[in-house]
mmCIF file of C-alpha atoms in Angstrom:
data_model
loop_
_atom_site.group_PDB
_atom_site.id
_atom_site.type_symbol
_atom_site.label_atom_id
_atom_site.label_comp_id
_atom_site.label_asym_id
_atom_site.label_seq_id
_atom_site.Cartn_x
_atom_site.Cartn_y
_atom_site.Cartn_z
ATOM 1 C CA MET A 1481 124.998 79.040 25.793
ATOM 2 C CA ARG A 1482 124.012 75.442 26.297
ATOM 3 C CA ARG A 1483 123.081 76.448 29.940
ATOM 4 C CA ASN A 1484 120.951 79.281 28.588
ATOM 5 C CA ILE A 1485 119.102 76.878 26.272
ATOM 6 C CA ARG A 1486 118.655 74.485 29.127
ATOM 7 C CA ILE A 1487 117.052 77.282 31.205
ATOM 8 C CA ASN A 1488 114.799 78.319 28.587
ATOM 9 C CA ASN A 1489 113.364 74.678 28.175
ATOM 10 C CA TYR A 1490 112.858 74.467 31.724
ATOM 11 C CA ALA A 1491 110.985 77.533 31.738
ATOM 12 C CA LEU A 1492 108.807 76.231 29.016
ATOM 13 C CA ILE A 1493 108.360 72.867 30.981
ATOM 14 C CA ILE A 1494 107.135 74.832 33.865
ATOM 15 C CA THR A 1495 104.786 77.155 31.826
ATOM 16 C CA ALA A 1496 103.304 74.508 30.436
ATOM 17 C CA LEU A 1497 102.667 72.714 33.758
ATOM 18 C CA ILE A 1498 101.139 75.740 35.321
ATOM 19 C CA SER A 1499 98.932 76.023 32.211
ATOM 20 C CA ILE A 1500 97.648 72.329 33.141
ATOM 21 C CA GLY A 1501 97.067 73.120 36.650
ATOM 22 C CA GLN A 1502 94.914 76.196 35.413
ATOM 23 C CA PHE A 1503 92.876 73.651 33.150
ATOM 24 C CA ALA A 1504 92.470 71.430 36.114
ATOM 25 C CA ASP A 1505 91.046 74.049 38.396
ATOM 26 C CA ALA A 1506 88.763 75.456 35.682
ATOM 27 C CA SER A 1507 87.438 71.944 34.439
ATOM 28 C CA PRO A 1508 83.725 71.464 34.404
ATOM 29 C CA LEU A 1509 84.280 67.733 35.097
ATOM 30 C CA GLY A 1510 85.742 68.717 38.636
ATOM 31 C CA PHE A 1511 89.066 67.364 38.497
ATOM 32 C CA PRO A 1512 91.178 67.912 41.639
ATOM 33 C CA PRO A 1513 94.080 70.372 41.405
ATOM 34 C CA LEU A 1514 97.366 68.787 40.185
ATOM 35 C CA PRO A 1515 99.365 67.576 43.250
ATOM 36 C CA PHE A 1516 102.548 69.202 42.154
ATOM 37 C CA ILE A 1517 101.354 72.427 41.061
ATOM 38 C CA ARG A 1518 100.005 74.427 44.362
ATOM 39 C CA GLY A 1519 97.534 76.636 43.380
ATOM 40 C CA GLY A 1520 97.997 76.297 39.540
ATOM 41 C CA SER A 1521 99.279 79.703 38.792
ATOM 42 C CA ALA A 1522 102.366 81.522 37.789
ATOM 43 C CA THR A 1523 102.558 83.003 41.738
ATOM 44 C CA THR A 1524 103.735 79.747 42.804
ATOM 45 C CA ALA A 1525 106.592 78.967 40.581
ATOM 46 C CA THR A 1526 109.128 80.533 42.987
ATOM 47 C CA LYS A 1527 107.929 78.136 45.820
ATOM 48 C CA THR A 1528 108.742 74.706 43.689
ATOM 49 C CA ARG A 1529 111.779 72.991 44.214
ATOM 50 C CA THR A 1530 114.468 73.041 41.574
ATOM 51 C CA THR A 1531 114.235 70.937 38.527
ATOM 52 C CA LYS A 1532 117.006 68.643 39.791
ATOM 53 C CA GLN A 1533 115.161 68.134 43.033
ATOM 54 C CA GLN A 1534 111.854 67.092 41.274
ATOM 55 C CA HIS A 1535 113.474 64.584 38.957
ATOM 56 C CA GLN A 1536 115.080 63.125 42.067
ATOM 57 C CA ARG A 1537 111.533 62.948 44.034
ATOM 58 C CA GLN A 1538 109.678 61.459 40.837
ATOM 59 C CA ARG A 1539 112.159 58.792 40.486
ATOM 60 C CA ARG A 1540 112.071 57.946 44.454
ATOM 61 C CA GLN A 1541 108.219 57.538 43.623
ATOM 62 C CA ARG A 1542 108.243 55.339 40.931
ATOM 63 C CA LYS A 1543 110.681 52.968 42.949
ATOM 64 C CA THR A 1544 108.695 53.264 46.301
ATOM 65 C CA GLY A 1545 105.253 53.098 44.319
ATOM 66 C CA GLY A 1546 104.401 56.580 45.497
ATOM 67 C CA PRO A 1547 101.793 58.820 44.233
ATOM 68 C CA ILE A 1548 100.999 58.584 40.494
ATOM 69 C CA PRO A 1549 102.653 61.916 38.588
ATOM 70 C CA GLY A 1550 99.748 64.682 38.197
ATOM 71 C CA PRO A 1551 99.743 64.262 34.212
ATOM 72 C CA LEU A 1552 98.790 60.563 34.564
ATOM 73 C CA LYS A 1553 96.028 61.461 37.129
ATOM 74 C CA LEU A 1554 94.768 63.922 35.001
ATOM 75 C CA VAL A 1555 94.229 61.385 32.291
ATOM 76 C CA GLY A 1556 92.617 58.825 34.592
ATOM 77 C CA ASN A 1557 90.388 61.740 35.980
ATOM 78 C CA VAL A 1558 89.320 62.628 32.609
ATOM 79 C CA LYS A 1559 88.375 58.865 31.718
ATOM 80 C CA GLN A 1560 86.523 58.375 34.741
ATOM 81 C CA GLY A 1561 84.678 61.772 34.002
ATOM 82 C CA LEU A 1562 83.934 60.752 30.470
ATOM 83 C CA ASP A 1563 82.724 57.357 31.534
ATOM 84 C CA LYS A 1564 80.236 58.942 34.231
ATOM 85 C CA ILE A 1565 79.025 61.080 31.142
ATOM 86 C CA GLY A 1566 78.347 58.081 29.159
ATOM 87 C CA GLY A 1567 76.607 56.358 31.995
ATOM 88 C CA TYR A 1568 74.407 59.370 32.333
ATOM 89 C CA ILE A 1569 73.534 59.494 28.304
ATOM 90 C CA GLN A 1570 72.625 55.717 28.705
ATOM 91 C CA ASN A 1571 70.413 56.368 31.516
ATOM 92 C CA ASP A 1572 68.837 59.385 29.752
ATOM 93 C CA TRP A 1573 68.305 57.433 26.220
ATOM 94 C CA LYS A 1574 66.505 54.636 28.047
ATOM 95 C CA LYS A 1575 64.174 56.922 29.690
ATOM 96 C CA ILE A 1576 63.828 58.827 26.372
ATOM 97 C CA SER A 1577 63.129 55.365 24.526
ATOM 98 C CA LYS A 1578 60.422 54.409 27.041
ATOM 99 C CA GLY A 1579 58.767 57.811 26.874
ATOM 100 C CA MET A 1580 58.536 57.270 23.026
ATOM 101 C CA GLN A 1581 56.828 53.760 23.287
ATOM 102 C CA THR A 1582 54.541 55.424 25.587
ATOM 103 C CA VAL A 1583 53.885 58.360 23.162
ATOM 104 C CA GLN A 1584 53.423 55.840 20.198
ATOM 105 C CA GLY A 1585 50.627 53.707 22.260
ATOM 106 C CA ASN A 1586 48.512 56.701 23.419
ATOM 107 C CA ILE A 1587 48.731 57.728 19.431
ATOM 108 C CA GLY A 1588 47.577 54.327 18.363
ATOM 109 C CA LYS A 1589 44.918 54.427 21.160
ATOM 110 C CA PHE A 1590 43.773 58.092 19.903
ATOM 111 C CA VAL A 1591 43.659 56.902 16.111
ATOM 112 C CA VAL A 1592 41.532 53.971 17.246
ATOM 113 C CA ASN A 1593 39.051 56.043 19.266
ATOM 114 C CA ILE A 1594 38.655 58.584 16.574
ATOM 115 C CA PRO A 1595 35.498 56.803 14.969
ATOM 116 C CA LYS A 1596 34.003 56.259 18.679
ATOM 117 C CA ALA A 1597 34.561 59.795 19.555
ATOM 118 C CA LEU A 1598 33.172 61.277 16.263
ATOM 119 C CA PRO A 1599 30.230 58.813 15.391
ATOM 120 C CA PHE A 1600 29.186 61.336 12.768
ATOM 121 C CA LEU A 1601 32.125 60.619 10.548
ATOM 122 C CA PRO A 1602 31.576 57.686 8.060
ATOM 123 C CA PRO A 1603 34.060 54.590 8.451
ATOM 124 C CA ARG A 1604 36.971 54.759 5.722
ATOM 125 C CA LYS A 1605 36.040 52.725 2.640
ATOM 126 C CA ARG A 1606 37.976 50.720 0.829
ATOM 127 C CA GLN A 1607 38.110 51.244 -2.864
ATOM 128 C CA LEU A 1608 37.198 48.316 -5.085
ATOM 129 C CA LYS A 1609 39.820 47.140 -7.585
ATOM 130 C CA CYS A 1610 37.486 46.707 -10.455
ATOM 131 C CA SER A 1611 39.847 48.462 -12.959
ATOM 132 C CA LYS A 1612 39.611 45.585 -15.303
ATOM 133 C CA LEU A 1613 35.850 45.185 -15.277
ATOM 134 C CA ASP A 1614 35.655 48.909 -15.499
ATOM 135 C CA ASP A 1615 37.937 48.739 -18.738
ATOM 136 C CA VAL A 1616 35.732 46.188 -20.243
ATOM 137 C CA CYS A 1617 32.400 48.213 -19.525
ATOM 138 C CA LYS A 1618 34.020 51.224 -21.153
ATOM 139 C CA THR A 1619 35.533 49.515 -24.118
ATOM 140 C CA PHE A 1620 32.455 47.707 -25.129
ATOM 141 C CA SER A 1621 30.411 50.701 -24.933
ATOM 142 C CA ALA A 1622 32.320 52.328 -27.445
ATOM 143 C CA CYS A 1623 31.884 49.644 -30.168
ATOM 144 C CA LEU A 1624 28.634 50.322 -31.675
ATOM 145 C CA LYS A 1625 28.556 53.669 -33.742
ATOM 146 C CA GLY A 1626 25.032 53.941 -34.511
ATOM 147 C CA SER A 1627 23.963 51.181 -36.593
ATOM 148 C CA GLU A 1628 27.799 50.175 -37.452
ATOM 149 C CA VAL A 1629 30.362 47.982 -35.490
ATOM 150 C CA ASP A 1630 33.683 49.476 -35.179
ATOM 151 C CA THR A 1631 35.638 46.519 -35.973
ATOM 152 C CA ALA A 1632 39.138 47.908 -34.133
ATOM 153 C CA GLN A 1633 37.401 48.979 -31.018
ATOM 154 C CA LEU A 1634 35.290 45.434 -31.043
ATOM 155 C CA ILE A 1635 38.838 43.748 -31.274
ATOM 156 C CA LYS A 1636 40.434 45.954 -28.496
ATOM 157 C CA ALA A 1637 37.179 45.338 -26.254
ATOM 158 C CA CYS A 1638 37.472 41.748 -26.719
ATOM 159 C CA ARG A 1639 41.201 41.621 -25.636
ATOM 160 C CA THR A 1640 40.302 43.317 -22.784
ATOM 161 C CA HIS A 1641 37.672 41.131 -21.800
ATOM 162 C CA LEU A 1642 39.912 38.502 -22.227
ATOM 163 C CA ILE A 1643 42.041 39.646 -19.597
ATOM 164 C CA PHE A 1644 39.396 40.275 -17.461
ATOM 165 C CA MET A 1645 38.363 36.518 -17.816
ATOM 166 C CA LYS A 1646 41.673 35.312 -17.095
ATOM 167 C CA SER A 1647 41.426 36.734 -13.591
ATOM 168 C CA GLY A 1648 37.955 35.413 -13.155
ATOM 169 C CA GLY A 1649 39.337 32.234 -11.789
ATOM 170 C CA SER A 1650 39.237 28.659 -13.234
ATOM 171 C CA SER A 1651 35.595 28.368 -13.711
ATOM 172 C CA LEU A 1652 36.020 30.469 -17.031
ATOM 173 C CA ARG A 1653 39.478 29.267 -18.017
ATOM 174 C CA LEU A 1654 38.051 27.093 -20.831
ATOM 175 C CA VAL A 1655 35.731 29.879 -21.962
ATOM 176 C CA ALA A 1656 38.763 32.326 -22.154
ATOM 177 C CA LYS A 1657 41.039 29.824 -23.997
ATOM 178 C CA ASP A 1658 38.375 29.529 -26.633
ATOM 179 C CA LEU A 1659 37.724 33.227 -27.015
ATOM 180 C CA GLU A 1660 41.499 34.052 -27.491
ATOM 181 C CA SER A 1661 41.912 31.200 -30.161
ATOM 182 C CA ASN A 1662 38.723 32.970 -31.986
ATOM 183 C CA LEU A 1663 40.247 36.236 -31.308
ATOM 184 C CA GLN A 1664 43.554 35.605 -33.007
ATOM 185 C CA LYS A 1665 41.325 34.646 -36.066
ATOM 186 C CA ALA A 1666 39.799 37.657 -36.300
ATOM 187 C CA GLU A 1667 42.682 39.787 -35.762
ATOM 188 C CA LYS A 1668 44.823 38.448 -38.343
ATOM 189 C CA PRO A 1669 42.834 39.496 -41.370
ATOM 190 C CA PHE A 1670 41.820 42.656 -39.813
ATOM 191 C CA LYS A 1671 45.672 43.770 -39.563
ATOM 192 C CA LYS A 1672 45.964 42.973 -43.182
ATOM 193 C CA SER A 1673 43.581 45.440 -44.525
ATOM 194 C CA PRO A 1674 42.207 47.720 -41.620
ATOM 195 C CA LYS A 1675 40.580 50.240 -44.251
ATOM 196 C CA GLN A 1676 38.568 47.470 -45.709
ATOM 197 C CA GLY A 1677 37.363 46.266 -42.282
ATOM 198 C CA LYS A 1678 36.685 49.386 -40.575
ATOM 199 C CA THR A 1679 33.371 48.106 -39.654
ATOM 200 C CA LEU A 1680 32.124 44.844 -38.732
ATOM 201 C CA SER A 1681 29.887 44.526 -41.767
ATOM 202 C CA SER A 1682 32.571 45.800 -44.169
ATOM 203 C CA LEU A 1683 35.330 43.361 -42.806
ATOM 204 C CA LEU A 1684 32.757 40.305 -43.591
ATOM 205 C CA GLU A 1685 31.549 41.576 -46.687
ATOM 206 C CA SER A 1686 35.253 41.807 -47.859
ATOM 207 C CA GLU A 1687 36.002 38.125 -47.037
ATOM 208 C CA ARG A 1688 32.812 36.917 -48.834
ATOM 209 C CA GLU A 1689 33.652 38.952 -51.976
ATOM 210 C CA ALA A 1690 37.046 37.261 -51.845
ATOM 211 C CA GLY A 1691 35.310 34.076 -52.297
ATOM 212 C CA ILE A 1692 37.094 32.472 -49.294
ATOM 213 C CA HIS A 1693 33.795 30.930 -47.824
ATOM 214 C CA GLN A 1694 31.562 28.519 -49.650
ATOM 215 C CA GLY A 1695 28.060 30.138 -48.816
ATOM 216 C CA ASN A 1696 27.574 30.151 -45.118
ATOM 217 C CA VAL A 1697 30.318 27.369 -44.824
ATOM 218 C CA LEU A 1698 33.195 29.461 -43.266
ATOM 219 C CA LYS A 1699 36.531 29.355 -43.978
ATOM 220 C CA GLU A 1700 38.134 27.925 -40.828
ATOM 221 C CA GLN A 1701 40.951 30.431 -40.400
ATOM 222 C CA SER A 1702 38.946 33.745 -41.315
ATOM 223 C CA ALA A 1703 37.681 36.547 -39.560
ATOM 224 C CA ALA A 1704 34.105 35.490 -40.073
ATOM 225 C CA MET A 1705 34.575 32.055 -38.194
ATOM 226 C CA GLY A 1706 36.580 34.017 -35.200
ATOM 227 C CA LEU A 1707 33.902 36.614 -34.758
ATOM 228 C CA LEU A 1708 30.859 34.157 -35.249
ATOM 229 C CA TRP A 1709 32.304 32.269 -32.211
ATOM 230 C CA ILE A 1710 33.172 35.059 -30.221
ATOM 231 C CA ARG A 1711 29.628 36.355 -30.427
ATOM 232 C CA ARG A 1712 27.997 33.260 -29.285
ATOM 233 C CA SER A 1713 30.785 33.077 -26.445
ATOM 234 C CA LEU A 1714 29.606 36.748 -25.201
ATOM 235 C CA ALA A 1715 25.847 35.585 -25.495
ATOM 236 C CA PHE A 1716 26.692 32.561 -23.318
ATOM 237 C CA GLN A 1717 28.497 35.135 -20.751
ATOM 238 C CA LEU A 1718 25.695 37.933 -21.096
ATOM 239 C CA ASP A 1719 23.188 35.291 -19.686
ATOM 240 C CA LEU A 1720 25.763 34.037 -16.994
ATOM 241 C CA TYR A 1721 26.285 37.769 -15.881
ATOM 242 C CA SER A 1722 22.815 38.700 -15.802
ATOM 243 C CA SER A 1723 21.887 35.850 -13.510
ATOM 244 C CA LEU A 1724 24.331 37.340 -11.012
ATOM 245 C CA ILE A 1725 22.673 40.726 -10.618
ATOM 246 C CA ALA A 1726 19.876 39.532 -8.279
ATOM 247 C CA GLN A 1727 20.821 38.354 -4.939
ATOM 248 C CA ASN A 1728 18.323 35.750 -4.946
ATOM 249 C CA GLY A 1729 19.079 34.556 -8.655
ATOM 250 C CA PRO A 1730 20.017 30.815 -9.380
ATOM 251 C CA HIS A 1731 23.382 29.638 -8.690
ATOM 252 C CA PRO A 1732 25.952 30.468 -11.275
ATOM 253 C CA ARG A 1733 26.555 27.015 -11.846
ATOM 254 C CA ASP A 1734 22.884 26.027 -13.016
ATOM 255 C CA ALA A 1735 22.734 29.812 -14.763
ATOM 256 C CA ALA A 1736 25.732 28.561 -16.704
ATOM 257 C CA TYR A 1737 24.458 25.353 -17.570
ATOM 258 C CA GLU A 1738 21.105 26.809 -18.993
ATOM 259 C CA ALA A 1739 23.165 29.450 -20.933
ATOM 260 C CA TYR A 1740 25.436 26.970 -22.523
ATOM 261 C CA SER A 1741 22.383 24.753 -23.468
ATOM 262 C CA LYS A 1742 21.245 27.826 -25.205
ATOM 263 C CA HIS A 1743 24.138 29.312 -26.942
ATOM 264 C CA LEU A 1744 26.924 26.907 -27.429
ATOM 265 C CA SER A 1745 25.665 23.451 -26.851
ATOM 266 C CA PRO A 1746 23.604 23.066 -30.283
ATOM 267 C CA PHE A 1747 27.066 23.885 -32.211
ATOM 268 C CA HIS A 1748 29.276 21.727 -30.166
ATOM 269 C CA GLY A 1749 30.191 18.293 -31.024
ATOM 270 C CA TRP A 1750 29.959 14.973 -28.534
ATOM 271 C CA ALA A 1751 33.530 15.889 -27.162
ATOM 272 C CA LEU A 1752 32.959 19.457 -26.368
ATOM 273 C CA ARG A 1753 29.429 18.618 -24.671
ATOM 274 C CA LYS A 1754 31.395 16.742 -22.434
ATOM 275 C CA VAL A 1755 34.150 19.023 -21.800
ATOM 276 C CA PHE A 1756 32.447 21.983 -21.426
ATOM 277 C CA PRO A 1757 29.966 21.385 -18.920
ATOM 278 C CA ALA A 1758 32.592 19.466 -16.665
ATOM 279 C CA SER A 1759 34.369 22.735 -16.679
ATOM 280 C CA LEU A 1760 31.210 24.779 -16.028
ATOM 281 C CA SER A 1761 30.451 22.400 -12.691
ATOM 282 C CA GLN A 1762 33.267 24.438 -11.076
ATOM 283 C CA MET A 1763 31.635 27.548 -10.826
ATOM 284 C CA PRO A 1764 31.360 28.923 -7.416
ATOM 285 C CA ASP A 1765 28.538 31.030 -5.556
ATOM 286 C CA ARG A 1766 27.432 34.320 -6.534
ATOM 287 C CA GLN A 1767 29.416 35.942 -3.560
ATOM 288 C CA ALA A 1768 32.641 34.565 -4.890
ATOM 289 C CA PHE A 1769 32.067 35.823 -8.125
ATOM 290 C CA ILE A 1770 30.998 39.208 -6.955
ATOM 291 C CA ALA A 1771 34.209 39.464 -4.700
ATOM 292 C CA LYS A 1772 36.384 38.365 -7.488
ATOM 293 C CA PHE A 1773 35.091 40.919 -9.541
ATOM 294 C CA GLY A 1774 35.304 43.622 -7.092
ATOM 295 C CA GLY A 1775 38.978 42.505 -6.044
ATOM 296 C CA VAL A 1776 38.142 42.093 -2.418
ATOM 297 C CA SER A 1777 37.907 38.934 -0.243
ATOM 298 C CA LEU A 1778 34.911 36.951 0.752
ATOM 299 C CA GLU A 1779 35.232 38.466 4.459
ATOM 300 C CA GLU A 1780 35.511 42.010 3.021
ATOM 301 C CA LEU A 1781 32.556 41.677 0.804
ATOM 302 C CA ASN A 1782 29.463 43.640 2.013
ATOM 303 C CA ASP A 1783 26.542 45.239 0.710
ATOM 304 C CA GLU A 1784 27.695 48.031 -0.512
ATOM 305 C CA TYR A 1785 30.768 46.442 -2.461
ATOM 306 C CA ASP A 1786 27.995 44.192 -3.848
ATOM 307 C CA ARG A 1787 25.722 47.062 -4.986
ATOM 308 C CA GLU A 1788 28.976 48.134 -6.838
ATOM 309 C CA VAL A 1789 29.879 45.303 -8.572
ATOM 310 C CA VAL A 1790 26.339 44.704 -9.514
ATOM 311 C CA LYS A 1791 25.991 48.269 -11.128
ATOM 312 C CA LYS A 1792 28.981 47.466 -13.442
ATOM 313 C CA LEU A 1793 27.598 44.168 -14.345
ATOM 314 C CA LYS A 1794 24.421 46.064 -15.373
ATOM 315 C CA SER A 1795 26.411 48.322 -17.475
ATOM 316 C CA LEU A 1796 27.986 45.391 -19.166
ATOM 317 C CA VAL A 1797 25.163 43.540 -20.067
ATOM 318 C CA ALA A 1798 23.492 46.947 -21.336
ATOM 319 C CA ALA A 1799 26.473 47.604 -23.631
ATOM 320 C CA TRP A 1800 26.481 43.749 -24.872
ATOM 321 C CA ASP A 1801 22.719 43.520 -25.634
ATOM 322 C CA PRO A 1802 22.494 45.877 -28.579
ATOM 323 C CA LEU A 1803 26.133 45.099 -29.780
ATOM 324 C CA LEU A 1804 25.281 41.348 -29.999
ATOM 325 C CA SER A 1805 22.155 42.060 -31.768
ATOM 326 C CA THR A 1806 23.651 44.451 -34.387
ATOM 327 C CA TRP A 1807 26.411 41.592 -34.697
ATOM 328 C CA GLU A 1808 23.844 38.788 -35.180
ATOM 329 C CA LYS A 1809 22.036 41.025 -37.969
ATOM 330 C CA ASP A 1810 25.086 41.414 -39.951
ATOM 331 C CA PHE A 1811 25.840 37.933 -40.275
ATOM 332 C CA ALA A 1812 22.297 37.053 -41.134
ATOM 333 C CA ARG A 1813 21.967 39.636 -43.655
ATOM 334 C CA LEU A 1814 25.178 38.176 -45.346
ATOM 335 C CA ASP A 1815 24.287 34.491 -44.887
ATOM 336 C CA LEU A 1816 27.459 33.817 -43.126
ATOM 337 C CA GLU A 1817 25.722 31.979 -40.094
ATOM 338 C CA ASP A 1818 27.696 28.584 -40.050
ATOM 339 C CA MET A 1819 25.458 26.006 -38.364
ATOM 340 C CA ARG A 1820 27.977 23.116 -38.361
ATOM 341 C CA LYS A 1821 28.888 21.573 -35.119
ATOM 342 C CA VAL A 1822 32.507 21.272 -34.064
#
């Protein structure tokens, strides 16, 4: 029985080796036929030596350093074939990468030359970053309701304008700080009784009727005091921004000095008359202001951008002019124009 099992094992081994030989013959890698399987088919099985003789021959070959057994040679051939394939892949990848670089370069040249090839197409225009200036124009334009000033909208507009001023550089920093301080004075009383202060005139009347002022000597921490100085600050800025509309107008520094002398200096004491002009001396030229308001650099500023920013400044000045006039009339009618110096 053991003999039969051994014979079956031998038969399985021989069948496996024959299959390997067939694989080697049909391999796409072109491996040579196995040396110990002649023809690689079952028909040659009868011509092979006995299993005992094959074992003896393999032992002699290993001792004498003879030929490599068939399975090991097959593994070596597979490895060589895979190495060749890897080399082919690397060479092809290099060619593909070089081709992609060439294609990218050609695409770049094509895109650059589109305006030259199609001169009738206008150059791409960069969008101005005027959102803050647009918000200021929009909010102030909605403040005046007929002959009345909407207090909530006015405070909102002043808050929006404060954000815009802080983005305008160091030249308006002191003006922005003063505006913020007075805006806080106006907001606090309004939030306590928004219904009574729905309009600017009703807010001023409610404070006067409450007896917190002494005639036209206003209480320091009151809505009237805050709104008085906000109005003067906006009147100063109206004259300054108006000077930026004309390209050949005065230097912004000179326009700021003149506006300060008209709207703020009469109500400033000795200390503020020294501090404010010093801060105004840092005013840049007109182009720097326009570029800053438009959200572009000086190098990018051109006539088209200039016209857009000027158009928005005109809109802001047009909204301020009637608003400040109504504002001033409300204070005069209620005799709340405090002329003291600070």
